[in-house]
Amino acid sequence: ASVDIRDTQAYHGRDIANLAWAYSTLDHRNSALMRALADRACQPKTLVTFSSQGVANMVWAYANLGLLFPPLFGAMATLSAWPPLLGTFSPQGVANVFWGFAKFRTVEPRVFDALLTHCTRIGFEHFSLTDLAILSWALAELQWYPSKEVGQAMAARATDLVRTRASAQPGYEKNMSIIMSAFARWGLYHSPLMDAVAAALLEPDVIARLTGQEVSLLAWTYATSDMAQSHMALALLRALLAQ
């Protein structure tokens, strides 16, 4: 039996976020249902029941389906910067919020500054390579370039993860290429990271998994820098492209 969410008081922010996430994960684009969920989510009594994970799931779910409801995104932006929730965002949650806003090129300065400040408080050492890739891509798309200190901290964490050969993790090459190209779009060329990636490109298992798009992104990144390791990396990438 179907349930009309407009006629029930049983829906908590967690329930709405879980429903939205499920439909989005299944790629089921039911605009009427998603609008009803958004309307319910924006009601004051419902908004105060959202957790930071719920906010991140809502932003991700609607962006993933390409459904922009301005009142919902405005409400989620307000919640993201609300002190009681702000301090509870996980690295993945921060990355997903930025990703969702980036998909619609929606800039929320107060929210972005607050979330990046939160990242420095919890420390980028808690971010995975995937978290960094999503966050760096979103910042580049939004043209919301972080401070030098934040950028260097992100690059240092990425360097550690690349050096530890997290290649067993799914998406290693994809995440590495996204991070490198995003940093280049900011004008950030972190020498230790570029060294680490150049070294990773010598690993046969990494080379075997690189896609054409990933090779292109990495080649572009090294081509736009004037660092010494660029010559070695570019030679390897050109050889890969010629295959």
PDB file of N, CA and C in Angstrom, residues 53-133:
ATOM      1  N   GLN A  53      24.293  13.559   8.854  1.00  0.00           N
ATOM      2  CA  GLN A  53      24.253  12.516   7.829  1.00  0.00           C
ATOM      3  C   GLN A  53      22.986  12.634   6.992  1.00  0.00           C
ATOM      4  N   GLY A  54      21.881  12.971   7.629  1.00  0.00           N
ATOM      5  CA  GLY A  54      20.636  13.161   6.896  1.00  0.00           C
ATOM      6  C   GLY A  54      20.737  14.304   5.909  1.00  0.00           C
ATOM      7  N   VAL A  55      21.357  15.389   6.331  1.00  0.00           N
ATOM      8  CA  VAL A  55      21.547  16.533   5.440  1.00  0.00           C
ATOM      9  C   VAL A  55      22.391  16.128   4.234  1.00  0.00           C
ATOM     10  N   ALA A  56      23.508  15.455   4.498  1.00  0.00           N
ATOM     11  CA  ALA A  56      24.390  15.032   3.413  1.00  0.00           C
ATOM     12  C   ALA A  56      23.679  14.080   2.456  1.00  0.00           C
ATOM     13  N   ASN A  57      22.871  13.165   3.010  1.00  0.00           N
ATOM     14  CA  ASN A  57      22.139  12.221   2.165  1.00  0.00           C
ATOM     15  C   ASN A  57      21.103  12.923   1.305  1.00  0.00           C
ATOM     16  N   MET A  58      20.437  13.928   1.868  1.00  0.00           N
ATOM     17  CA  MET A  58      19.425  14.665   1.102  1.00  0.00           C
ATOM     18  C   MET A  58      20.073  15.418  -0.057  1.00  0.00           C
ATOM     19  N   VAL A  59      21.138  16.132   0.229  1.00  0.00           N
ATOM     20  CA  VAL A  59      21.814  16.913  -0.820  1.00  0.00           C
ATOM     21  C   VAL A  59      22.329  15.983  -1.916  1.00  0.00           C
ATOM     22  N   TRP A  60      22.959  14.890  -1.501  1.00  0.00           N
ATOM     23  CA  TRP A  60      23.480  13.940  -2.484  1.00  0.00           C
ATOM     24  C   TRP A  60      22.362  13.324  -3.314  1.00  0.00           C
ATOM     25  N   ALA A  61      21.287  12.904  -2.657  1.00  0.00           N
ATOM     26  CA  ALA A  61      20.198  12.207  -3.347  1.00  0.00           C
ATOM     27  C   ALA A  61      19.568  13.070  -4.435  1.00  0.00           C
ATOM     28  N   TYR A  62      19.268  14.303  -4.104  1.00  0.00           N
ATOM     29  CA  TYR A  62      18.606  15.177  -5.079  1.00  0.00           C
ATOM     30  C   TYR A  62      19.566  15.576  -6.204  1.00  0.00           C
ATOM     31  N   ALA A  63      20.811  15.818  -5.862  1.00  0.00           N
ATOM     32  CA  ALA A  63      21.785  16.166  -6.899  1.00  0.00           C
ATOM     33  C   ALA A  63      22.031  14.984  -7.820  1.00  0.00           C
ATOM     34  N   ASN A  64      22.087  13.798  -7.268  1.00  0.00           N
ATOM     35  CA  ASN A  64      22.320  12.600  -8.066  1.00  0.00           C
ATOM     36  C   ASN A  64      21.205  12.373  -9.079  1.00  0.00           C
ATOM     37  N   LEU A  65      19.987  12.755  -8.715  1.00  0.00           N
ATOM     38  CA  LEU A  65      18.853  12.609  -9.620  1.00  0.00           C
ATOM     39  C   LEU A  65      18.649  13.840 -10.502  1.00  0.00           C
ATOM     40  N   GLY A  66      19.452  14.879 -10.271  1.00  0.00           N
ATOM     41  CA  GLY A  66      19.319  16.092 -11.063  1.00  0.00           C
ATOM     42  C   GLY A  66      18.066  16.878 -10.737  1.00  0.00           C
ATOM     43  N   LEU A  67      17.603  16.772  -9.489  1.00  0.00           N
ATOM     44  CA  LEU A  67      16.374  17.448  -9.064  1.00  0.00           C
ATOM     45  C   LEU A  67      16.735  18.599  -8.134  1.00  0.00           C
ATOM     46  N   LEU A  68      16.614  19.801  -8.627  1.00  0.00           N
ATOM     47  CA  LEU A  68      16.934  20.976  -7.825  1.00  0.00           C
ATOM     48  C   LEU A  68      15.650  21.622  -7.327  1.00  0.00           C
ATOM     49  N   PHE A  69      15.444  21.550  -6.027  1.00  0.00           N
ATOM     50  CA  PHE A  69      14.335  22.238  -5.379  1.00  0.00           C
ATOM     51  C   PHE A  69      14.962  23.317  -4.495  1.00  0.00           C
ATOM     52  N   PRO A  70      15.006  24.569  -4.962  1.00  0.00           N
ATOM     53  CA  PRO A  70      15.703  25.630  -4.220  1.00  0.00           C
ATOM     54  C   PRO A  70      15.361  25.731  -2.740  1.00  0.00           C
ATOM     55  N   PRO A  71      14.081  25.627  -2.347  1.00  0.00           N
ATOM     56  CA  PRO A  71      13.795  25.714  -0.904  1.00  0.00           C
ATOM     57  C   PRO A  71      14.492  24.614  -0.108  1.00  0.00           C
ATOM     58  N   LEU A  72      14.547  23.413  -0.669  1.00  0.00           N
ATOM     59  CA  LEU A  72      15.206  22.314   0.027  1.00  0.00           C
ATOM     60  C   LEU A  72      16.700  22.570   0.168  1.00  0.00           C
ATOM     61  N   PHE A  73      17.339  22.978  -0.919  1.00  0.00           N
ATOM     62  CA  PHE A  73      18.780  23.217  -0.859  1.00  0.00           C
ATOM     63  C   PHE A  73      19.100  24.401   0.053  1.00  0.00           C
ATOM     64  N   GLY A  74      18.213  25.381   0.074  1.00  0.00           N
ATOM     65  CA  GLY A  74      18.407  26.497   0.994  1.00  0.00           C
ATOM     66  C   GLY A  74      18.320  26.041   2.437  1.00  0.00           C
ATOM     67  N   ALA A  75      17.352  25.166   2.715  1.00  0.00           N
ATOM     68  CA  ALA A  75      17.195  24.651   4.072  1.00  0.00           C
ATOM     69  C   ALA A  75      18.377  23.777   4.471  1.00  0.00           C
ATOM     70  N   MET A  76      18.838  22.927   3.545  1.00  0.00           N
ATOM     71  CA  MET A  76      19.976  22.066   3.841  1.00  0.00           C
ATOM     72  C   MET A  76      21.257  22.893   4.037  1.00  0.00           C
ATOM     73  N   ALA A  77      21.367  23.993   3.298  1.00  0.00           N
ATOM     74  CA  ALA A  77      22.528  24.868   3.469  1.00  0.00           C
ATOM     75  C   ALA A  77      22.518  25.485   4.862  1.00  0.00           C
ATOM     76  N   THR A  78      21.357  25.938   5.294  1.00  0.00           N
ATOM     77  CA  THR A  78      21.235  26.526   6.627  1.00  0.00           C
ATOM     78  C   THR A  78      21.595  25.512   7.706  1.00  0.00           C
ATOM     79  N   LEU A  79      21.092  24.285   7.555  1.00  0.00           N
ATOM     80  CA  LEU A  79      21.394  23.243   8.532  1.00  0.00           C
ATOM     81  C   LEU A  79      22.881  22.891   8.544  1.00  0.00           C
ATOM     82  N   SER A  80      23.505  22.923   7.366  1.00  0.00           N
ATOM     83  CA  SER A  80      24.924  22.558   7.277  1.00  0.00           C
ATOM     84  C   SER A  80      25.807  23.487   8.100  1.00  0.00           C
ATOM     85  N   ALA A  81      25.414  24.747   8.182  1.00  0.00           N
ATOM     86  CA  ALA A  81      26.211  25.730   8.925  1.00  0.00           C
ATOM     87  C   ALA A  81      25.705  25.938  10.348  1.00  0.00           C
ATOM     88  N   TRP A  82      24.669  25.197  10.735  1.00  0.00           N
ATOM     89  CA  TRP A  82      24.100  25.325  12.075  1.00  0.00           C
ATOM     90  C   TRP A  82      25.049  24.669  13.075  1.00  0.00           C
ATOM     91  N   PRO A  83      25.588  25.423  14.030  1.00  0.00           N
ATOM     92  CA  PRO A  83      26.615  24.895  14.937  1.00  0.00           C
ATOM     93  C   PRO A  83      26.339  23.518  15.534  1.00  0.00           C
ATOM     94  N   PRO A  84      25.114  23.224  16.014  1.00  0.00           N
ATOM     95  CA  PRO A  84      24.891  21.884  16.587  1.00  0.00           C
ATOM     96  C   PRO A  84      25.112  20.742  15.598  1.00  0.00           C
ATOM     97  N   LEU A  85      24.924  21.014  14.299  1.00  0.00           N
ATOM     98  CA  LEU A  85      25.145  19.968  13.295  1.00  0.00           C
ATOM     99  C   LEU A  85      26.528  20.058  12.668  1.00  0.00           C
ATOM    100  N   LEU A  86      27.006  21.266  12.487  1.00  0.00           N
ATOM    101  CA  LEU A  86      28.269  21.482  11.775  1.00  0.00           C
ATOM    102  C   LEU A  86      29.392  20.627  12.338  1.00  0.00           C
ATOM    103  N   GLY A  87      29.489  20.586  13.645  1.00  0.00           N
ATOM    104  CA  GLY A  87      30.584  19.851  14.272  1.00  0.00           C
ATOM    105  C   GLY A  87      30.461  18.350  14.196  1.00  0.00           C
ATOM    106  N   THR A  88      29.342  17.856  13.667  1.00  0.00           N
ATOM    107  CA  THR A  88      29.133  16.401  13.604  1.00  0.00           C
ATOM    108  C   THR A  88      29.302  15.834  12.197  1.00  0.00           C
ATOM    109  N   PHE A  89      29.607  16.672  11.209  1.00  0.00           N
ATOM    110  CA  PHE A  89      29.768  16.176   9.839  1.00  0.00           C
ATOM    111  C   PHE A  89      31.005  15.293   9.731  1.00  0.00           C
ATOM    112  N   SER A  90      30.840  14.154   9.099  1.00  0.00           N
ATOM    113  CA  SER A  90      31.959  13.262   8.805  1.00  0.00           C
ATOM    114  C   SER A  90      32.654  13.757   7.538  1.00  0.00           C
ATOM    115  N   PRO A  91      33.870  13.300   7.268  1.00  0.00           N
ATOM    116  CA  PRO A  91      34.524  13.680   6.006  1.00  0.00           C
ATOM    117  C   PRO A  91      33.672  13.341   4.789  1.00  0.00           C
ATOM    118  N   GLN A  92      33.059  12.164   4.785  1.00  0.00           N
ATOM    119  CA  GLN A  92      32.208  11.786   3.659  1.00  0.00           C
ATOM    120  C   GLN A  92      31.002  12.708   3.562  1.00  0.00           C
ATOM    121  N   GLY A  93      30.444  13.090   4.699  1.00  0.00           N
ATOM    122  CA  GLY A  93      29.303  13.993   4.700  1.00  0.00           C
ATOM    123  C   GLY A  93      29.660  15.347   4.117  1.00  0.00           C
ATOM    124  N   VAL A  94      30.804  15.889   4.519  1.00  0.00           N
ATOM    125  CA  VAL A  94      31.266  17.172   3.975  1.00  0.00           C
ATOM    126  C   VAL A  94      31.433  17.070   2.467  1.00  0.00           C
ATOM    127  N   ALA A  95      32.092  16.012   2.027  1.00  0.00           N
ATOM    128  CA  ALA A  95      32.341  15.828   0.594  1.00  0.00           C
ATOM    129  C   ALA A  95      31.029  15.735  -0.181  1.00  0.00           C
ATOM    130  N   ASN A  96      30.045  15.012   0.360  1.00  0.00           N
ATOM    131  CA  ASN A  96      28.780  14.855  -0.347  1.00  0.00           C
ATOM    132  C   ASN A  96      27.982  16.146  -0.413  1.00  0.00           C
ATOM    133  N   VAL A  97      28.055  16.959   0.630  1.00  0.00           N
ATOM    134  CA  VAL A  97      27.365  18.257   0.591  1.00  0.00           C
ATOM    135  C   VAL A  97      27.989  19.133  -0.490  1.00  0.00           C
ATOM    136  N   PHE A  98      29.306  19.216  -0.506  1.00  0.00           N
ATOM    137  CA  PHE A  98      29.968  20.021  -1.538  1.00  0.00           C
ATOM    138  C   PHE A  98      29.641  19.483  -2.932  1.00  0.00           C
ATOM    139  N   TRP A  99      29.657  18.169  -3.080  1.00  0.00           N
ATOM    140  CA  TRP A  99      29.371  17.564  -4.383  1.00  0.00           C
ATOM    141  C   TRP A  99      27.970  17.915  -4.854  1.00  0.00           C
ATOM    142  N   GLY A 100      27.005  17.828  -3.951  1.00  0.00           N
ATOM    143  CA  GLY A 100      25.628  18.130  -4.323  1.00  0.00           C
ATOM    144  C   GLY A 100      25.447  19.562  -4.784  1.00  0.00           C
ATOM    145  N   PHE A 101      26.043  20.500  -4.071  1.00  0.00           N
ATOM    146  CA  PHE A 101      25.933  21.898  -4.477  1.00  0.00           C
ATOM    147  C   PHE A 101      26.708  22.154  -5.771  1.00  0.00           C
ATOM    148  N   ALA A 102      27.814  21.459  -5.937  1.00  0.00           N
ATOM    149  CA  ALA A 102      28.609  21.639  -7.158  1.00  0.00           C
ATOM    150  C   ALA A 102      27.874  21.140  -8.388  1.00  0.00           C
ATOM    151  N   LYS A 103      27.063  20.092  -8.247  1.00  0.00           N
ATOM    152  CA  LYS A 103      26.322  19.569  -9.393  1.00  0.00           C
ATOM    153  C   LYS A 103      25.387  20.609  -9.986  1.00  0.00           C
ATOM    154  N   PHE A 104      24.912  21.518  -9.154  1.00  0.00           N
ATOM    155  CA  PHE A 104      24.013  22.567  -9.620  1.00  0.00           C
ATOM    156  C   PHE A 104      24.705  23.933  -9.688  1.00  0.00           C
ATOM    157  N   ARG A 105      26.021  23.929  -9.454  1.00  0.00           N
ATOM    158  CA  ARG A 105      26.804  25.166  -9.445  1.00  0.00           C
ATOM    159  C   ARG A 105      26.172  26.203  -8.517  1.00  0.00           C
ATOM    160  N   THR A 106      25.714  25.737  -7.374  1.00  0.00           N
ATOM    161  CA  THR A 106      25.082  26.598  -6.379  1.00  0.00           C
ATOM    162  C   THR A 106      26.103  26.962  -5.315  1.00  0.00           C
ATOM    163  N   VAL A 107      26.405  28.235  -5.204  1.00  0.00           N
ATOM    164  CA  VAL A 107      27.442  28.699  -4.279  1.00  0.00           C
ATOM    165  C   VAL A 107      26.801  29.226  -2.994  1.00  0.00           C
ATOM    166  N   GLU A 108      27.256  28.703  -1.889  1.00  0.00           N
ATOM    167  CA  GLU A 108      26.787  29.120  -0.562  1.00  0.00           C
ATOM    168  C   GLU A 108      28.011  29.494   0.274  1.00  0.00           C
ATOM    169  N   PRO A 109      28.493  30.723   0.136  1.00  0.00           N
ATOM    170  CA  PRO A 109      29.752  31.113   0.795  1.00  0.00           C
ATOM    171  C   PRO A 109      29.808  30.815   2.290  1.00  0.00           C
ATOM    172  N   ARG A 110      28.771  31.175   3.026  1.00  0.00           N
ATOM    173  CA  ARG A 110      28.802  30.966   4.473  1.00  0.00           C
ATOM    174  C   ARG A 110      28.916  29.489   4.815  1.00  0.00           C
ATOM    175  N   VAL A 111      28.205  28.678   4.083  1.00  0.00           N
ATOM    176  CA  VAL A 111      28.214  27.236   4.324  1.00  0.00           C
ATOM    177  C   VAL A 111      29.569  26.641   3.963  1.00  0.00           C
ATOM    178  N   PHE A 112      30.102  27.013   2.812  1.00  0.00           N
ATOM    179  CA  PHE A 112      31.374  26.452   2.354  1.00  0.00           C
ATOM    180  C   PHE A 112      32.501  26.815   3.314  1.00  0.00           C
ATOM    181  N   ASP A 113      32.526  28.066   3.740  1.00  0.00           N
ATOM    182  CA  ASP A 113      33.574  28.481   4.676  1.00  0.00           C
ATOM    183  C   ASP A 113      33.455  27.719   5.995  1.00  0.00           C
ATOM    184  N   ALA A 114      32.222  27.554   6.459  1.00  0.00           N
ATOM    185  CA  ALA A 114      32.009  26.850   7.727  1.00  0.00           C
ATOM    186  C   ALA A 114      32.439  25.391   7.622  1.00  0.00           C
ATOM    187  N   LEU A 115      32.097  24.739   6.520  1.00  0.00           N
ATOM    188  CA  LEU A 115      32.455  23.332   6.354  1.00  0.00           C
ATOM    189  C   LEU A 115      33.964  23.138   6.217  1.00  0.00           C
ATOM    190  N   LEU A 116      34.625  24.031   5.492  1.00  0.00           N
ATOM    191  CA  LEU A 116      36.079  23.907   5.350  1.00  0.00           C
ATOM    192  C   LEU A 116      36.786  24.170   6.683  1.00  0.00           C
ATOM    193  N   THR A 117      36.247  25.106   7.453  1.00  0.00           N
ATOM    194  CA  THR A 117      36.802  25.343   8.786  1.00  0.00           C
ATOM    195  C   THR A 117      36.628  24.099   9.649  1.00  0.00           C
ATOM    196  N   HIS A 118      35.467  23.469   9.520  1.00  0.00           N
ATOM    197  CA  HIS A 118      35.218  22.213  10.249  1.00  0.00           C
ATOM    198  C   HIS A 118      36.239  21.145   9.837  1.00  0.00           C
ATOM    199  N   CYS A 119      36.555  21.079   8.551  1.00  0.00           N
ATOM    200  CA  CYS A 119      37.532  20.100   8.068  1.00  0.00           C
ATOM    201  C   CYS A 119      38.891  20.291   8.725  1.00  0.00           C
ATOM    202  N   THR A 120      39.299  21.534   8.882  1.00  0.00           N
ATOM    203  CA  THR A 120      40.597  21.793   9.519  1.00  0.00           C
ATOM    204  C   THR A 120      40.561  21.416  10.996  1.00  0.00           C
ATOM    205  N   ARG A 121      39.391  21.532  11.607  1.00  0.00           N
ATOM    206  CA  ARG A 121      39.274  21.186  13.026  1.00  0.00           C
ATOM    207  C   ARG A 121      39.370  19.684  13.246  1.00  0.00           C
ATOM    208  N   ILE A 122      38.704  18.915  12.379  1.00  0.00           N
ATOM    209  CA  ILE A 122      38.743  17.457  12.566  1.00  0.00           C
ATOM    210  C   ILE A 122      40.006  16.851  11.965  1.00  0.00           C
ATOM    211  N   GLY A 123      40.623  17.590  11.034  1.00  0.00           N
ATOM    212  CA  GLY A 123      41.868  17.137  10.428  1.00  0.00           C
ATOM    213  C   GLY A 123      41.658  16.312   9.175  1.00  0.00           C
ATOM    214  N   PHE A 124      42.397  16.643   8.140  1.00  0.00           N
ATOM    215  CA  PHE A 124      42.250  15.926   6.868  1.00  0.00           C
ATOM    216  C   PHE A 124      42.812  14.504   6.934  1.00  0.00           C
ATOM    217  N   GLU A 125      43.490  14.170   8.022  1.00  0.00           N
ATOM    218  CA  GLU A 125      44.004  12.800   8.140  1.00  0.00           C
ATOM    219  C   GLU A 125      42.867  11.781   8.260  1.00  0.00           C
ATOM    220  N   HIS A 126      41.666  12.273   8.485  1.00  0.00           N
ATOM    221  CA  HIS A 126      40.510  11.376   8.572  1.00  0.00           C
ATOM    222  C   HIS A 126      39.816  11.189   7.215  1.00  0.00           C
ATOM    223  N   PHE A 127      40.289  11.876   6.186  1.00  0.00           N
ATOM    224  CA  PHE A 127      39.676  11.782   4.862  1.00  0.00           C
ATOM    225  C   PHE A 127      40.287  10.631   4.080  1.00  0.00           C
ATOM    226  N   SER A 128      39.433   9.908   3.381  1.00  0.00           N
ATOM    227  CA  SER A 128      39.896   8.862   2.478  1.00  0.00           C
ATOM    228  C   SER A 128      40.253   9.490   1.130  1.00  0.00           C
ATOM    229  N   LEU A 129      40.863   8.704   0.257  1.00  0.00           N
ATOM    230  CA  LEU A 129      41.188   9.218  -1.072  1.00  0.00           C
ATOM    231  C   LEU A 129      39.908   9.574  -1.833  1.00  0.00           C
ATOM    232  N   THR A 130      38.854   8.797  -1.629  1.00  0.00           N
ATOM    233  CA  THR A 130      37.573   9.093  -2.270  1.00  0.00           C
ATOM    234  C   THR A 130      36.982  10.397  -1.747  1.00  0.00           C
ATOM    235  N   ASP A 131      37.033  10.603  -0.429  1.00  0.00           N
ATOM    236  CA  ASP A 131      36.536  11.858   0.152  1.00  0.00           C
ATOM    237  C   ASP A 131      37.277  13.045  -0.450  1.00  0.00           C
ATOM    238  N   LEU A 132      38.594  12.928  -0.550  1.00  0.00           N
ATOM    239  CA  LEU A 132      39.394  14.029  -1.092  1.00  0.00           C
ATOM    240  C   LEU A 132      39.084  14.275  -2.559  1.00  0.00           C
ATOM    241  N   ALA A 133      38.865  13.207  -3.314  1.00  0.00           N
ATOM    242  CA  ALA A 133      38.562  13.355  -4.737  1.00  0.00           C
ATOM    243  C   ALA A 133      37.228  14.078  -4.927  1.00  0.00           C
TER     244      ALA A 133
END
